[in-house]
């Protein structure tokens, strides 16, 4: 994959992940762990004909590098989207998309901490600007009480941000150890096993949900194929070419695409504070990743 192809792949990732948020919001009648479980189950079934041969051929590599494999699985497949769908039970699709756009900043910070990458003054400035923008969005106004505008969904998104930032770093360090399709099959299959007891607990507490509406299955099919398989393949390939920081910076476009989709399809009203906060988040992310994007 060339750099140009990697950029195009990242744009498709943004559209598919925006659809993940919009469809996940439309499915909030279903419990969040249930949505996450059926997403990975459908993804595993879709990947079976593509990845079973390479998964079997590289089974010794999976056993040998079980730690990195579990890190990739837990952060990028199992709990990232569980956090997303849980957050959508309590907050808007727009808020989720803006907070998800903070991921490149979180990736840069974790890279500085875990990989000892040095951040320059302009990058630290970008971190601060993005943080202020995220606060602005979830509080509704910078003049609100410090935590008055936060809700449970906004706080849950912190888990999603950290999960994907860790996944981006893990992809750069470990994904070359595994085959492409076989790895996704193994990761989604492991996620099915990890989420199965959690969804059983959810059904015990909340009752078994009704799946009678065709829209439920259509939405779950979208989540299981496009964001779970196609977008993840494209993102992993882009990270190999561009690096974690440059690939994740394309998430800047996520709030814009999601805001448009939320207005058209979910009848959400976009407040001026959300637009202003999203602009600050995007500006801060651009500053944070500025040095990385200039490197050849």
C-alpha atoms as one frame of an Amber mdcrd trajectory, in Angstrom:
protein
   0.000   0.000   0.000   1.379   3.424  -1.004   1.012   6.513   1.172  -1.708
   7.836  -1.149  -3.641   4.588  -0.820  -3.140   4.738   2.952  -4.672   8.233
   3.058  -7.668   7.052   1.016  -8.024   4.038   3.297  -8.108   6.338   6.335
 -10.938   8.366   4.783 -13.001   5.212   4.309 -12.229   4.283   7.905 -13.692
   7.612   9.014 -16.920   7.041   7.071 -17.301   3.488   8.380 -16.582   4.550
  11.970 -19.022   7.416  11.657 -21.591   4.839  10.563 -20.594   2.780  13.598
 -21.585   5.661  15.876 -24.776   6.529  13.999 -26.002   2.932  13.718 -24.964
   2.233  17.307 -27.042   5.212  18.417 -30.003   3.987  16.364 -29.695   0.587
  18.084 -29.707   1.962  21.622 -32.944   0.077  22.279 -30.671  -2.950  22.591
 -28.306  -3.295  25.597 -24.731  -2.205  24.785 -22.932  -5.488  25.504 -25.512
  -7.295  23.373 -24.725  -4.990  20.445 -20.981  -5.473  20.935 -21.369  -9.262
  21.191 -23.400  -9.666  18.000 -21.071  -7.275  16.206 -18.020  -9.483  16.838
 -20.024 -12.674  16.271 -21.135 -11.496  12.819 -17.592 -10.312  12.085 -16.140
 -13.707  13.045 -18.601 -15.523  10.772 -17.829 -13.129   7.891 -14.076 -13.612
   8.388 -14.204 -17.409   8.659 -13.856 -18.164   4.911 -11.146 -15.497   4.552
  -8.989 -16.202   7.558  -9.275 -19.770   8.783  -6.422 -21.115   6.648  -3.910
 -18.460   7.711  -5.144 -18.658  11.312  -4.401 -22.392  11.341  -1.095 -22.004
   9.515   0.176 -19.391  11.995  -1.285 -21.008  15.128   2.187 -21.366  16.643
   2.776 -17.615  16.202  -0.488 -16.872  18.007   0.565 -19.087  20.913   4.078
 -17.645  20.981   2.860 -14.032  21.014  -0.270 -14.532  23.089   0.334 -11.394
  25.175   0.404  -8.951  22.232  -2.516 -10.806  20.620  -4.645 -10.379  23.744
  -3.657  -6.711  24.007  -4.778  -6.087  20.407  -7.977  -8.041  20.968  -9.032
  -6.476  24.248  -8.255  -2.867  23.322  -9.245  -2.719  19.647 -12.024  -5.286
  19.272 -13.583  -6.288  22.586 -13.895  -3.227  24.792 -13.437  -0.196  22.526
 -16.826  -0.676  20.896 -18.404  -1.870  24.136 -17.453   1.512  25.587 -18.846
   3.254  22.483 -22.232   1.522  22.613 -22.472   2.057  26.375 -21.736   5.761
  25.953 -24.428   6.061  23.266 -26.998   4.948  25.845 -26.410   8.204  27.725
 -25.017  10.817  25.342 -25.471  11.944  21.735 -23.747  10.585  18.640 -22.212
  14.024  18.127 -20.623  14.053  21.585 -19.265  10.545  21.062 -17.710  11.514
  17.724 -16.077  14.658  19.117 -14.649  12.797  22.086 -13.452  10.016  19.782
 -11.538  12.680  17.858  -9.400  13.191  20.970  -7.849   9.753  20.304  -4.882
  11.118  18.279  -3.924  13.315  21.233  -4.236  10.371  23.614  -2.139   8.302
  21.203   0.576  10.964  21.172   0.576  11.192  24.977   0.736   7.425  25.448
   3.466   7.190  22.797   5.463   9.771  24.763   4.961   7.776  27.968   5.235
   4.178  26.760   7.532   4.575  23.748   9.531   7.534  25.096   8.627   9.662
  22.062   9.384  13.325  22.759   6.623  15.914  22.392   7.545  19.464  21.439
   5.989  22.637  22.799   3.598  22.951  19.853   2.367  19.413  20.517   1.768
  20.066  24.193  -0.150  23.184  23.129  -2.288  20.997  20.875  -2.985  18.619
  23.769  -4.239  21.524  25.887  -6.377  22.987  23.078  -7.990  19.613  22.346
  -8.704  19.039  26.017 -10.413  22.439  26.300 -12.445  21.669  23.167 -13.573
  18.315  24.540 -14.568  19.945  27.819 -16.516  22.581  25.900 -18.506  19.954
  24.037 -19.488  17.819  27.009 -20.177  20.765  29.307 -22.232  22.668  26.749
 -20.443  25.881  27.642 -17.103  26.824  29.192 -19.002  28.899  31.736 -20.778
  25.815  33.191 -19.795  24.276  36.500 -16.606  22.249  36.024 -18.355  18.857
  36.001 -21.924  20.050  35.599 -22.214  19.198  31.927 -20.694  15.720  32.100
 -22.911  12.658  31.961 -22.209   8.961  32.281 -21.800   8.536  28.517 -19.138
  11.234  28.291 -17.182   9.618  31.137 -17.473   6.152  29.552 -15.901   7.603
  26.405 -12.670   8.095  28.353 -12.349   4.304  28.382 -12.932   4.169  24.625
 -10.290   6.842  23.987  -7.653   5.052  26.062  -8.533   1.677  24.513  -8.083
   2.836  20.918  -4.926   4.805  21.711  -3.390   1.644  23.216  -4.601  -0.363
  20.216  -2.959   2.074  17.769   0.367   1.745  19.561   0.023  -2.040  19.757
  -0.747  -2.250  16.022   2.455  -0.398  15.196   4.550  -2.616  17.462   2.984
  -6.058  17.070   0.664  -6.419  14.072   3.564  -7.452  11.803   3.900 -10.627
  13.857   0.580 -11.996  12.601  -1.198 -12.716   9.301  -3.800 -10.166   8.270
  -7.090 -12.051   7.831  -6.215 -14.834  10.226  -5.461 -12.322  12.972  -8.807
 -10.569  12.594 -10.564 -13.937  12.702  -8.729 -14.932  15.876  -9.286 -11.515
  17.479 -13.016 -11.475  16.767 -13.377 -15.098  17.879 -11.568 -14.356  21.138
 -13.834 -11.333  21.614 -16.896 -13.560  21.218 -15.558 -15.717  24.042 -14.717
 -12.698  26.220 -18.095 -11.026  25.726 -20.240 -14.190  26.001 -20.259 -14.320
  29.834 -20.802 -10.549  29.986 -23.800 -10.676  27.647 -25.193 -13.584  29.681
 -24.953 -11.427  32.802 -26.562  -8.519  30.964 -29.506 -10.690  29.880 -29.844
 -12.066  33.417 -30.125  -8.557  34.856 -32.025  -6.797  32.059 -33.836  -9.678
  30.393 -33.336 -11.086  26.914 -33.942  -8.286  24.366 -36.350  -8.646  21.476
 -34.772  -8.943  18.036 -38.019  -8.893  16.082 -37.308  -5.757  14.081 -35.500
  -6.287  10.773 -33.759  -2.946  11.341 -32.008  -4.435  14.386 -30.457  -7.218
  12.322 -29.652  -4.889   9.426 -27.876  -2.549  11.837 -26.000  -5.388  13.525
 -24.957  -6.724  10.112 -23.529  -3.300   9.206 -21.624  -3.124  12.501 -20.283
  -6.643  12.067 -19.006  -6.167   8.515 -18.050  -2.564   7.761 -16.498  -1.120
  10.959 -15.452  -4.512  12.358 -13.846  -6.089   9.290 -13.330  -3.664   6.409
 -12.440  -0.583   8.466 -10.124  -2.521  10.775  -8.270  -4.064   7.827  -7.868
  -0.651   6.209  -6.753   0.963   9.477  -4.178  -1.723  10.229  -2.709  -1.380
   6.735  -2.637   2.419   7.014  -0.855   2.264  10.386   1.817   0.052   8.836
   2.494   2.703   6.186   1.826   5.970   8.033   2.382   5.111  11.692  -0.087
   5.326  14.574  -0.013   9.114  14.958  -0.561   9.955  11.290  -3.249   7.317
  10.747  -5.201   8.328  13.838  -5.124  12.018  12.849  -7.729  11.264  10.181
 -10.193  10.801  13.027 -10.270  14.625  12.965 -12.930  14.278  10.293 -15.099
  12.023  12.443 -17.049  14.793  14.227 -17.804  16.562  10.934 -19.126  13.444
   9.201 -21.023  12.296  12.294 -22.595  15.699  12.923 -23.943  15.738   9.373
 -25.224  12.171   9.702 -26.763  12.809  13.137 -28.629  15.819  11.774 -29.881
  13.985   8.679 -30.678  10.551  10.109 -31.086  10.898  13.892 -32.703  14.355
  14.011 -30.095  15.555  16.491 -29.758  19.293  16.987 -26.188  20.534  16.765
 -25.504  23.300  19.279 -23.046  26.129  18.708 -21.004  24.903  21.688 -20.568
  21.510  20.015 -19.382  23.100  16.772 -16.978  25.391  18.624 -15.698  22.543
  20.798 -15.249  20.256  17.810 -13.274  22.979  16.033 -10.968  23.299  19.037
 -10.502  19.527  19.219  -9.584  19.368  15.535  -7.217  22.344  15.815  -5.548
  20.807  18.843  -5.135  17.446  17.138  -3.575  19.106  14.100  -1.076  20.858
  16.378  -0.336  17.680  18.315   0.395  15.651  15.171   1.992  18.463  13.203
   5.570  17.287  13.647   4.721  13.675  12.873   2.942  14.608   9.651   5.941
  16.601   8.437   8.272  13.616   8.669   8.869  11.870   5.334
